[in-house]
Amino acid sequence: MHIVHTIPELRAALASSRQPAFVPTMGNLHEGHISLVRQAKPLGDAMVVSIFVNRLQFLPHEDFDSYPRTWEADCAKLQAAGCDVLFAPREADLYPEPQTFKVQPDPQLADILEGQFRPGFFTGVCTVVMKLFSAVFAGKPQGVAVFGQKDYQQWLVLRRMVQQFALPIEIVPGQTQRAADALALSSRNGYLSEAERAEAVQLSLALRALAHAALAAADTLPQQWQALEAQAMQALQARGWQPDYLTVRRRSDLLPPQTGDGSGALVVLGAARLGSTRLIDNFEI
Ligand code: PAF
């Protein structure tokens, strides 16, 4: 595995590639990330992973400084998974000067749900991903990037970004990986105490229950969805969680369900805080 830090080094390492396959990450890699690498590997002629904790997508009170950085373990996992090139820019390599040009995603898609509770998050994500795409794919006829569906809204926002800017990059979704008790794997699970870790699966159980209720009420969902969501949030609150949202949306645009939207067209999404850890999860239904 070739480890590079600067954009010129990365471009030199990829000089003979015509179709890179790319998995961007913030490091602290777990089986969720590694499954994306395995999925991406056969889709290109060079497998590239980036590790960069992107300051632009964190709010001032969020965990940028404490975000787990596990360089040695990450390198070993990537080597074992068959990564060809690891791009690990330092902050000055990616942002040599303040990043004053930004990618502003469509507010209809990006200012709701995660964007409502983390204002500016998707601008930070789109800006860094555009820059990473330019570093990896500039001059290539085509490319593939794999994003985990655990970050469902992020995946949709980035898919739209690529469409609207006509980038020759295919955005491929990667399935959420789960622990034995069904908790979605996430770097932030490492913040949970033992008791919180045992409780954490309740977010996905509450989403499952909401999905079940939504499908059972499919015919009247546009009238009922807010009441079903309120019930789901109250159930988690009663267990000591602080939910930001638990909601039923259309898969295509994350807007509330309309008459006729049923199984196959919907997704349930949730974000909730357990102690000081904020977890997210979703299921397509
Ligand atoms: O999902 C992530 O880990 C990050 O948001 C990403 C896409 C690597 C951008 O920093």
PDB file of C-alpha atoms and ligand atoms in Angstrom:
ATOM      1  CA  MET A   1       0.000   0.000   0.000  1.00  0.00           C
ATOM      2  CA  HIS A   2       1.299   3.376  -1.048  1.00  0.00           C
ATOM      3  CA  ILE A   3       0.804   6.108   1.601  1.00  0.00           C
ATOM      4  CA  VAL A   4       0.712   9.695   0.312  1.00  0.00           C
ATOM      5  CA  HIS A   5      -0.020  13.004   1.996  1.00  0.00           C
ATOM      6  CA  THR A   6      -0.123  15.671  -0.708  1.00  0.00           C
ATOM      7  CA  ILE A   7      -2.332  16.064  -3.790  1.00  0.00           C
ATOM      8  CA  PRO A   8       0.660  15.962  -6.211  1.00  0.00           C
ATOM      9  CA  GLU A   9       1.895  12.730  -4.557  1.00  0.00           C
ATOM     10  CA  LEU A  10      -1.592  11.244  -4.861  1.00  0.00           C
ATOM     11  CA  ARG A  11      -1.876  12.189  -8.532  1.00  0.00           C
ATOM     12  CA  ALA A  12       1.557  10.688  -9.236  1.00  0.00           C
ATOM     13  CA  ALA A  13       0.555   7.453  -7.466  1.00  0.00           C
ATOM     14  CA  LEU A  14      -2.598   7.287  -9.620  1.00  0.00           C
ATOM     15  CA  ALA A  15      -0.933   8.338 -12.885  1.00  0.00           C
ATOM     16  CA  SER A  16      -1.623   5.058 -14.671  1.00  0.00           C
ATOM     17  CA  SER A  17      -5.154   4.570 -13.302  1.00  0.00           C
ATOM     18  CA  ARG A  18      -8.080   5.258 -15.654  1.00  0.00           C
ATOM     19  CA  GLN A  19     -10.834   4.426 -13.200  1.00  0.00           C
ATOM     20  CA  PRO A  20      -9.995   4.844  -9.524  1.00  0.00           C
ATOM     21  CA  ALA A  21     -12.341   3.386  -6.919  1.00  0.00           C
ATOM     22  CA  PHE A  22     -12.487   5.660  -3.889  1.00  0.00           C
ATOM     23  CA  VAL A  23     -13.695   5.419  -0.283  1.00  0.00           C
ATOM     24  CA  PRO A  24     -13.392   8.690   1.674  1.00  0.00           C
ATOM     25  CA  THR A  25     -13.230   8.295   5.462  1.00  0.00           C
ATOM     26  CA  MET A  26     -12.359  10.196   8.617  1.00  0.00           C
ATOM     27  CA  GLY A  27     -10.353   7.231   9.936  1.00  0.00           C
ATOM     28  CA  ASN A  28     -10.963   5.196  13.109  1.00  0.00           C
ATOM     29  CA  LEU A  29     -11.859   2.444  10.701  1.00  0.00           C
ATOM     30  CA  HIS A  30     -14.239  -0.368  11.645  1.00  0.00           C
ATOM     31  CA  GLU A  31     -15.867  -3.210   9.738  1.00  0.00           C
ATOM     32  CA  GLY A  32     -18.346  -0.748   8.179  1.00  0.00           C
ATOM     33  CA  HIS A  33     -15.522   1.110   6.418  1.00  0.00           C
ATOM     34  CA  ILE A  34     -13.676  -2.079   5.504  1.00  0.00           C
ATOM     35  CA  SER A  35     -16.810  -3.501   3.870  1.00  0.00           C
ATOM     36  CA  LEU A  36     -16.922  -0.346   1.688  1.00  0.00           C
ATOM     37  CA  VAL A  37     -13.290  -0.912   0.700  1.00  0.00           C
ATOM     38  CA  ARG A  38     -14.008  -4.530  -0.236  1.00  0.00           C
ATOM     39  CA  GLN A  39     -17.047  -3.445  -2.220  1.00  0.00           C
ATOM     40  CA  ALA A  40     -15.141  -0.685  -4.034  1.00  0.00           C
ATOM     41  CA  LYS A  41     -12.014  -2.686  -4.840  1.00  0.00           C
ATOM     42  CA  PRO A  42     -13.347  -4.602  -7.900  1.00  0.00           C
ATOM     43  CA  LEU A  43     -15.073  -1.466  -9.266  1.00  0.00           C
ATOM     44  CA  GLY A  44     -11.873   0.303 -10.325  1.00  0.00           C
ATOM     45  CA  ASP A  45      -8.298  -0.249 -11.431  1.00  0.00           C
ATOM     46  CA  ALA A  46      -6.822   1.373  -8.297  1.00  0.00           C
ATOM     47  CA  MET A  47      -8.335   1.312  -4.804  1.00  0.00           C
ATOM     48  CA  VAL A  48      -7.927   4.632  -2.966  1.00  0.00           C
ATOM     49  CA  VAL A  49      -8.969   5.399   0.609  1.00  0.00           C
ATOM     50  CA  SER A  50      -8.643   8.822   2.215  1.00  0.00           C
ATOM     51  CA  ILE A  51      -8.351   9.522   5.921  1.00  0.00           C
ATOM     52  CA  PHE A  52      -9.023  13.138   6.823  1.00  0.00           C
ATOM     53  CA  VAL A  53     -10.920  14.527   9.794  1.00  0.00           C
ATOM     54  CA  ASN A  54     -12.577  17.469   8.098  1.00  0.00           C
ATOM     55  CA  ARG A  55     -12.820  20.478  10.390  1.00  0.00           C
ATOM     56  CA  LEU A  56     -15.317  22.176   8.044  1.00  0.00           C
ATOM     57  CA  GLN A  57     -18.098  19.721   8.851  1.00  0.00           C
ATOM     58  CA  PHE A  58     -17.931  20.071  12.646  1.00  0.00           C
ATOM     59  CA  LEU A  59     -19.793  22.742  14.615  1.00  0.00           C
ATOM     60  CA  PRO A  60     -17.740  24.582  17.267  1.00  0.00           C
ATOM     61  CA  HIS A  61     -19.227  22.526  20.150  1.00  0.00           C
ATOM     62  CA  GLU A  62     -18.826  19.181  18.343  1.00  0.00           C
ATOM     63  CA  ASP A  63     -16.126  16.526  18.666  1.00  0.00           C
ATOM     64  CA  PHE A  64     -13.511  17.644  16.088  1.00  0.00           C
ATOM     65  CA  ASP A  65     -10.667  17.689  18.647  1.00  0.00           C
ATOM     66  CA  SER A  66     -11.623  14.451  20.370  1.00  0.00           C
ATOM     67  CA  TYR A  67     -12.607  12.554  17.186  1.00  0.00           C
ATOM     68  CA  PRO A  68     -10.716   9.237  17.510  1.00  0.00           C
ATOM     69  CA  ARG A  69      -7.499   9.137  15.486  1.00  0.00           C
ATOM     70  CA  THR A  70      -6.132   5.587  15.199  1.00  0.00           C
ATOM     71  CA  TRP A  71      -3.505   5.825  12.445  1.00  0.00           C
ATOM     72  CA  GLU A  72      -1.507   2.601  12.995  1.00  0.00           C
ATOM     73  CA  ALA A  73      -4.560   0.366  13.324  1.00  0.00           C
ATOM     74  CA  ASP A  74      -6.216   2.043  10.317  1.00  0.00           C
ATOM     75  CA  CYS A  75      -3.149   1.431   8.123  1.00  0.00           C
ATOM     76  CA  ALA A  76      -3.029  -2.255   9.114  1.00  0.00           C
ATOM     77  CA  LYS A  77      -6.740  -2.729   8.327  1.00  0.00           C
ATOM     78  CA  LEU A  78      -6.457  -1.010   4.943  1.00  0.00           C
ATOM     79  CA  GLN A  79      -3.385  -2.994   3.995  1.00  0.00           C
ATOM     80  CA  ALA A  80      -5.223  -6.227   4.840  1.00  0.00           C
ATOM     81  CA  ALA A  81      -8.305  -5.130   2.854  1.00  0.00           C
ATOM     82  CA  GLY A  82      -6.265  -4.578  -0.321  1.00  0.00           C
ATOM     83  CA  CYS A  83      -6.159  -0.776  -0.423  1.00  0.00           C
ATOM     84  CA  ASP A  84      -3.628   0.365  -3.059  1.00  0.00           C
ATOM     85  CA  VAL A  85      -3.253   4.027  -2.157  1.00  0.00           C
ATOM     86  CA  LEU A  86      -3.948   5.647   1.213  1.00  0.00           C
ATOM     87  CA  PHE A  87      -4.338   9.418   0.910  1.00  0.00           C
ATOM     88  CA  ALA A  88      -3.862  11.009   4.329  1.00  0.00           C
ATOM     89  CA  PRO A  89      -3.554  14.757   3.820  1.00  0.00           C
ATOM     90  CA  ARG A  90      -2.529  16.979   6.708  1.00  0.00           C
ATOM     91  CA  GLU A  91      -4.770  19.961   7.239  1.00  0.00           C
ATOM     92  CA  ALA A  92      -2.305  22.223   5.376  1.00  0.00           C
ATOM     93  CA  ASP A  93      -2.273  19.853   2.397  1.00  0.00           C
ATOM     94  CA  LEU A  94      -6.018  20.081   1.880  1.00  0.00           C
ATOM     95  CA  TYR A  95      -6.587  23.585   3.232  1.00  0.00           C
ATOM     96  CA  PRO A  96      -3.321  25.494   2.613  1.00  0.00           C
ATOM     97  CA  GLU A  97      -5.357  28.672   3.007  1.00  0.00           C
ATOM     98  CA  PRO A  98      -8.803  29.210   4.538  1.00  0.00           C
ATOM     99  CA  GLN A  99     -11.341  27.444   2.286  1.00  0.00           C
ATOM    100  CA  THR A 100     -13.408  30.459   1.264  1.00  0.00           C
ATOM    101  CA  PHE A 101     -14.979  28.818  -1.803  1.00  0.00           C
ATOM    102  CA  LYS A 102     -17.569  26.301  -0.615  1.00  0.00           C
ATOM    103  CA  VAL A 103     -20.060  23.900  -2.180  1.00  0.00           C
ATOM    104  CA  GLN A 104     -23.547  24.959  -1.057  1.00  0.00           C
ATOM    105  CA  PRO A 105     -25.948  22.026  -1.355  1.00  0.00           C
ATOM    106  CA  ASP A 106     -29.638  22.373  -2.189  1.00  0.00           C
ATOM    107  CA  PRO A 107     -31.245  23.600   1.078  1.00  0.00           C
ATOM    108  CA  GLN A 108     -34.402  21.547   0.416  1.00  0.00           C
ATOM    109  CA  LEU A 109     -32.322  18.412   0.848  1.00  0.00           C
ATOM    110  CA  ALA A 110     -29.487  19.621   3.064  1.00  0.00           C
ATOM    111  CA  ASP A 111     -31.146  21.941   5.597  1.00  0.00           C
ATOM    112  CA  ILE A 112     -33.535  19.297   6.949  1.00  0.00           C
ATOM    113  CA  LEU A 113     -32.895  16.394   9.382  1.00  0.00           C
ATOM    114  CA  GLU A 114     -29.090  16.288   9.940  1.00  0.00           C
ATOM    115  CA  GLY A 115     -28.750  19.737   8.377  1.00  0.00           C
ATOM    116  CA  GLN A 116     -31.345  21.176  10.750  1.00  0.00           C
ATOM    117  CA  PHE A 117     -29.530  19.910  13.832  1.00  0.00           C
ATOM    118  CA  ARG A 118     -26.003  20.380  12.441  1.00  0.00           C
ATOM    119  CA  PRO A 119     -26.221  23.631  10.431  1.00  0.00           C
ATOM    120  CA  GLY A 120     -23.472  23.856   7.838  1.00  0.00           C
ATOM    121  CA  PHE A 121     -22.634  20.153   8.113  1.00  0.00           C
ATOM    122  CA  PHE A 122     -23.456  19.304   4.499  1.00  0.00           C
ATOM    123  CA  THR A 123     -21.676  22.389   3.163  1.00  0.00           C
ATOM    124  CA  GLY A 124     -18.568  21.120   4.976  1.00  0.00           C
ATOM    125  CA  VAL A 125     -19.080  17.587   3.664  1.00  0.00           C
ATOM    126  CA  CYS A 126     -19.748  18.663   0.055  1.00  0.00           C
ATOM    127  CA  THR A 127     -16.788  21.034   0.063  1.00  0.00           C
ATOM    128  CA  VAL A 128     -14.299  18.440   1.286  1.00  0.00           C
ATOM    129  CA  VAL A 129     -15.708  15.681  -0.922  1.00  0.00           C
ATOM    130  CA  MET A 130     -15.522  17.948  -3.987  1.00  0.00           C
ATOM    131  CA  LYS A 131     -11.890  18.665  -3.104  1.00  0.00           C
ATOM    132  CA  LEU A 132     -11.111  14.979  -2.503  1.00  0.00           C
ATOM    133  CA  PHE A 133     -12.822  14.095  -5.796  1.00  0.00           C
ATOM    134  CA  SER A 134     -10.692  16.678  -7.574  1.00  0.00           C
ATOM    135  CA  ALA A 135      -7.559  15.230  -5.935  1.00  0.00           C
ATOM    136  CA  VAL A 136      -8.425  11.620  -6.855  1.00  0.00           C
ATOM    137  CA  PHE A 137     -10.335  11.867 -10.129  1.00  0.00           C
ATOM    138  CA  ALA A 138      -9.107  14.979 -12.010  1.00  0.00           C
ATOM    139  CA  GLY A 139      -8.142  13.954 -15.541  1.00  0.00           C
ATOM    140  CA  LYS A 140      -9.655  10.472 -15.230  1.00  0.00           C
ATOM    141  CA  PRO A 141     -12.312   9.419 -17.749  1.00  0.00           C
ATOM    142  CA  GLN A 142     -14.434   7.997 -14.945  1.00  0.00           C
ATOM    143  CA  GLY A 143     -14.433   6.876 -11.360  1.00  0.00           C
ATOM    144  CA  VAL A 144     -16.437   5.232  -8.607  1.00  0.00           C
ATOM    145  CA  ALA A 145     -16.907   6.364  -5.006  1.00  0.00           C
ATOM    146  CA  VAL A 146     -18.592   4.256  -2.335  1.00  0.00           C
ATOM    147  CA  PHE A 147     -20.461   5.893   0.583  1.00  0.00           C
ATOM    148  CA  GLY A 148     -22.093   4.025   3.443  1.00  0.00           C
ATOM    149  CA  GLN A 149     -25.868   4.211   3.644  1.00  0.00           C
ATOM    150  CA  LYS A 150     -25.677   4.616   7.395  1.00  0.00           C
ATOM    151  CA  ASP A 151     -25.224   8.289   6.497  1.00  0.00           C
ATOM    152  CA  TYR A 152     -28.291   8.120   4.272  1.00  0.00           C
ATOM    153  CA  GLN A 153     -28.820  11.841   3.807  1.00  0.00           C
ATOM    154  CA  GLN A 154     -25.105  12.386   3.146  1.00  0.00           C
ATOM    155  CA  TRP A 155     -25.233   9.741   0.423  1.00  0.00           C
ATOM    156  CA  LEU A 156     -28.286  11.429  -1.191  1.00  0.00           C
ATOM    157  CA  VAL A 157     -26.756  14.908  -0.981  1.00  0.00           C
ATOM    158  CA  LEU A 158     -23.501  13.728  -2.564  1.00  0.00           C
ATOM    159  CA  ARG A 159     -25.320  11.803  -5.277  1.00  0.00           C
ATOM    160  CA  ARG A 160     -27.197  15.010  -6.175  1.00  0.00           C
ATOM    161  CA  MET A 161     -23.985  17.036  -6.082  1.00  0.00           C
ATOM    162  CA  VAL A 162     -22.342  14.685  -8.574  1.00  0.00           C
ATOM    163  CA  GLN A 163     -25.426  14.815 -10.836  1.00  0.00           C
ATOM    164  CA  GLN A 164     -25.713  18.591 -10.752  1.00  0.00           C
ATOM    165  CA  PHE A 165     -22.016  19.200 -11.419  1.00  0.00           C
ATOM    166  CA  ALA A 166     -21.985  16.435 -14.076  1.00  0.00           C
ATOM    167  CA  LEU A 167     -18.953  14.785 -12.496  1.00  0.00           C
ATOM    168  CA  PRO A 168     -17.999  11.521 -14.252  1.00  0.00           C
ATOM    169  CA  ILE A 169     -18.166   9.658 -10.946  1.00  0.00           C
ATOM    170  CA  GLU A 170     -20.568   6.913 -10.012  1.00  0.00           C
ATOM    171  CA  ILE A 171     -21.774   7.110  -6.413  1.00  0.00           C
ATOM    172  CA  VAL A 172     -22.368   3.611  -5.090  1.00  0.00           C
ATOM    173  CA  PRO A 173     -24.186   2.948  -1.794  1.00  0.00           C
ATOM    174  CA  GLY A 174     -22.639   0.584   0.759  1.00  0.00           C
ATOM    175  CA  GLN A 175     -24.847  -1.396   3.112  1.00  0.00           C
ATOM    176  CA  THR A 176     -24.814  -0.491   6.805  1.00  0.00           C
ATOM    177  CA  GLN A 177     -22.844  -2.999   8.867  1.00  0.00           C
ATOM    178  CA  ARG A 178     -24.292  -3.925  12.248  1.00  0.00           C
ATOM    179  CA  ALA A 179     -23.042  -5.459  15.496  1.00  0.00           C
ATOM    180  CA  ALA A 180     -24.549  -8.752  16.667  1.00  0.00           C
ATOM    181  CA  ASP A 181     -27.320  -6.871  18.525  1.00  0.00           C
ATOM    182  CA  ALA A 182     -28.097  -4.801  15.341  1.00  0.00           C
ATOM    183  CA  LEU A 183     -26.463  -1.548  16.470  1.00  0.00           C
ATOM    184  CA  ALA A 184     -25.161   0.194  13.326  1.00  0.00           C
ATOM    185  CA  LEU A 185     -21.359   0.303  13.369  1.00  0.00           C
ATOM    186  CA  SER A 186     -20.024   3.840  13.856  1.00  0.00           C
ATOM    187  CA  SER A 187     -16.804   5.425  15.029  1.00  0.00           C
ATOM    188  CA  ARG A 188     -18.833   7.286  17.634  1.00  0.00           C
ATOM    189  CA  ASN A 189     -19.958   4.001  19.273  1.00  0.00           C
ATOM    190  CA  GLY A 190     -16.535   4.098  20.920  1.00  0.00           C
ATOM    191  CA  TYR A 191     -17.723   7.012  23.075  1.00  0.00           C
ATOM    192  CA  LEU A 192     -20.422   4.865  24.747  1.00  0.00           C
ATOM    193  CA  SER A 193     -20.040   3.561  28.298  1.00  0.00           C
ATOM    194  CA  GLU A 194     -20.778  -0.136  28.874  1.00  0.00           C
ATOM    195  CA  ALA A 195     -24.319   0.630  30.020  1.00  0.00           C
ATOM    196  CA  GLU A 196     -24.901   3.006  27.113  1.00  0.00           C
ATOM    197  CA  ARG A 197     -23.553   0.444  24.661  1.00  0.00           C
ATOM    198  CA  ALA A 198     -26.149  -2.063  25.919  1.00  0.00           C
ATOM    199  CA  GLU A 199     -28.899   0.546  25.492  1.00  0.00           C
ATOM    200  CA  ALA A 200     -27.691   1.873  22.113  1.00  0.00           C
ATOM    201  CA  VAL A 201     -29.551  -0.685  19.991  1.00  0.00           C
ATOM    202  CA  GLN A 202     -32.835   0.876  21.127  1.00  0.00           C
ATOM    203  CA  LEU A 203     -32.486   3.551  18.439  1.00  0.00           C
ATOM    204  CA  SER A 204     -32.619   0.947  15.696  1.00  0.00           C
ATOM    205  CA  LEU A 205     -35.443  -0.888  17.504  1.00  0.00           C
ATOM    206  CA  ALA A 206     -37.444   2.347  17.728  1.00  0.00           C
ATOM    207  CA  LEU A 207     -36.876   2.916  13.989  1.00  0.00           C
ATOM    208  CA  ARG A 208     -37.991  -0.645  13.254  1.00  0.00           C
ATOM    209  CA  ALA A 209     -41.162  -0.061  15.283  1.00  0.00           C
ATOM    210  CA  LEU A 210     -41.782   3.216  13.457  1.00  0.00           C
ATOM    211  CA  ALA A 211     -41.277   1.460  10.105  1.00  0.00           C
ATOM    212  CA  HIS A 212     -43.755  -1.210  11.104  1.00  0.00           C
ATOM    213  CA  ALA A 213     -46.353   1.355  12.198  1.00  0.00           C
ATOM    214  CA  ALA A 214     -45.829   3.390   9.010  1.00  0.00           C
ATOM    215  CA  LEU A 215     -46.374   0.385   6.752  1.00  0.00           C
ATOM    216  CA  ALA A 216     -49.424  -0.680   8.736  1.00  0.00           C
ATOM    217  CA  ALA A 217     -50.865   2.833   8.253  1.00  0.00           C
ATOM    218  CA  ALA A 218     -49.711   3.134   4.622  1.00  0.00           C
ATOM    219  CA  ASP A 219     -53.100   4.256   3.257  1.00  0.00           C
ATOM    220  CA  THR A 220     -53.373   7.189   5.619  1.00  0.00           C
ATOM    221  CA  LEU A 221     -49.687   7.899   6.132  1.00  0.00           C
ATOM    222  CA  PRO A 222     -49.763  11.552   4.952  1.00  0.00           C
ATOM    223  CA  GLN A 223     -52.307  12.279   7.732  1.00  0.00           C
ATOM    224  CA  GLN A 224     -50.700  10.088  10.384  1.00  0.00           C
ATOM    225  CA  TRP A 225     -46.944  10.270  10.017  1.00  0.00           C
ATOM    226  CA  GLN A 226     -46.419  13.083  12.498  1.00  0.00           C
ATOM    227  CA  ALA A 227     -48.363  11.266  15.224  1.00  0.00           C
ATOM    228  CA  LEU A 228     -46.387   8.051  14.584  1.00  0.00           C
ATOM    229  CA  GLU A 229     -43.127   9.971  14.791  1.00  0.00           C
ATOM    230  CA  ALA A 230     -44.133  11.664  18.026  1.00  0.00           C
ATOM    231  CA  GLN A 231     -44.887   8.250  19.548  1.00  0.00           C
ATOM    232  CA  ALA A 232     -41.499   6.890  18.463  1.00  0.00           C
ATOM    233  CA  MET A 233     -39.670   9.909  19.907  1.00  0.00           C
ATOM    234  CA  GLN A 234     -41.591   9.663  23.190  1.00  0.00           C
ATOM    235  CA  ALA A 235     -40.720   5.972  23.518  1.00  0.00           C
ATOM    236  CA  LEU A 236     -37.002   6.748  23.267  1.00  0.00           C
ATOM    237  CA  GLN A 237     -37.316   9.780  25.546  1.00  0.00           C
ATOM    238  CA  ALA A 238     -38.900   7.573  28.187  1.00  0.00           C
ATOM    239  CA  ARG A 239     -35.723   5.456  28.148  1.00  0.00           C
ATOM    240  CA  GLY A 240     -33.560   8.532  28.811  1.00  0.00           C
ATOM    241  CA  TRP A 241     -32.594   9.422  25.244  1.00  0.00           C
ATOM    242  CA  GLN A 242     -32.763  12.909  23.736  1.00  0.00           C
ATOM    243  CA  PRO A 243     -33.999  12.355  20.182  1.00  0.00           C
ATOM    244  CA  ASP A 244     -33.395  15.013  17.517  1.00  0.00           C
ATOM    245  CA  TYR A 245     -35.721  13.299  15.055  1.00  0.00           C
ATOM    246  CA  LEU A 246     -37.252   9.927  14.229  1.00  0.00           C
ATOM    247  CA  THR A 247     -39.062  10.239  10.965  1.00  0.00           C
ATOM    248  CA  VAL A 248     -40.593   8.557   7.918  1.00  0.00           C
ATOM    249  CA  ARG A 249     -39.569  10.127   4.609  1.00  0.00           C
ATOM    250  CA  ARG A 250     -39.562   9.430   0.915  1.00  0.00           C
ATOM    251  CA  ARG A 251     -36.333   7.819  -0.218  1.00  0.00           C
ATOM    252  CA  SER A 252     -36.057  10.012  -3.297  1.00  0.00           C
ATOM    253  CA  ASP A 253     -35.991  13.477  -1.677  1.00  0.00           C
ATOM    254  CA  LEU A 254     -36.461  12.971   2.084  1.00  0.00           C
ATOM    255  CA  LEU A 255     -39.739  14.900   2.001  1.00  0.00           C
ATOM    256  CA  PRO A 256     -42.709  13.677   4.086  1.00  0.00           C
ATOM    257  CA  PRO A 257     -44.700  10.792   2.605  1.00  0.00           C
ATOM    258  CA  GLN A 258     -47.407  11.602   0.069  1.00  0.00           C
ATOM    259  CA  THR A 259     -50.509   9.610  -0.776  1.00  0.00           C
ATOM    260  CA  GLY A 260     -49.479   6.464  -2.598  1.00  0.00           C
ATOM    261  CA  ASP A 261     -45.947   6.312  -1.127  1.00  0.00           C
ATOM    262  CA  GLY A 262     -45.676   2.904   0.466  1.00  0.00           C
ATOM    263  CA  SER A 263     -43.283   0.042   0.831  1.00  0.00           C
ATOM    264  CA  GLY A 264     -40.275   0.442  -1.490  1.00  0.00           C
ATOM    265  CA  ALA A 265     -40.507   4.233  -1.567  1.00  0.00           C
ATOM    266  CA  LEU A 266     -39.870   5.098   2.073  1.00  0.00           C
ATOM    267  CA  VAL A 267     -37.065   5.278   4.601  1.00  0.00           C
ATOM    268  CA  VAL A 268     -37.149   5.767   8.360  1.00  0.00           C
ATOM    269  CA  LEU A 269     -34.335   7.877   9.762  1.00  0.00           C
ATOM    270  CA  GLY A 270     -33.367   8.805  13.291  1.00  0.00           C
ATOM    271  CA  ALA A 271     -30.816  10.735  15.302  1.00  0.00           C
ATOM    272  CA  ALA A 272     -30.733  10.760  19.077  1.00  0.00           C
ATOM    273  CA  ARG A 273     -28.361  11.519  21.894  1.00  0.00           C
ATOM    274  CA  LEU A 274     -27.563   8.911  24.521  1.00  0.00           C
ATOM    275  CA  GLY A 275     -25.630  10.653  27.298  1.00  0.00           C
ATOM    276  CA  SER A 276     -23.211  12.825  25.358  1.00  0.00           C
ATOM    277  CA  THR A 277     -23.052  10.586  22.262  1.00  0.00           C
ATOM    278  CA  ARG A 278     -25.176  11.370  19.218  1.00  0.00           C
ATOM    279  CA  LEU A 279     -26.111   8.293  17.172  1.00  0.00           C
ATOM    280  CA  ILE A 280     -27.864   8.053  13.805  1.00  0.00           C
ATOM    281  CA  ASP A 281     -29.448   5.159  11.955  1.00  0.00           C
ATOM    282  CA  ASN A 282     -31.959   4.412   9.194  1.00  0.00           C
ATOM    283  CA  PHE A 283     -33.792   1.627   7.398  1.00  0.00           C
ATOM    284  CA  GLU A 284     -35.274   1.603   3.920  1.00  0.00           C
ATOM    285  CA  ILE A 285     -38.818   0.199   4.076  1.00  0.00           C
TER     286      ILE A 285
HETATM  287  O1  PAF B   1     -18.824  10.064   6.201  1.00  0.00           O
HETATM  288  C1  PAF B   1     -17.706  10.532   6.496  1.00  0.00           C
HETATM  289  O2  PAF B   1     -16.849   9.883   7.126  1.00  0.00           O
HETATM  290  C2  PAF B   1     -17.385  11.975   6.118  1.00  0.00           C
HETATM  291  O3  PAF B   1     -18.507  12.779   6.182  1.00  0.00           O
HETATM  292  C3  PAF B   1     -16.705  12.091   4.741  1.00  0.00           C
HETATM  293  C4  PAF B   1     -17.630  11.658   3.622  1.00  0.00           C
HETATM  294  C5  PAF B   1     -15.429  11.283   4.728  1.00  0.00           C
HETATM  295  C6  PAF B   1     -16.345  13.571   4.470  1.00  0.00           C
HETATM  296  O4  PAF B   1     -15.466  14.071   5.431  1.00  0.00           O
END
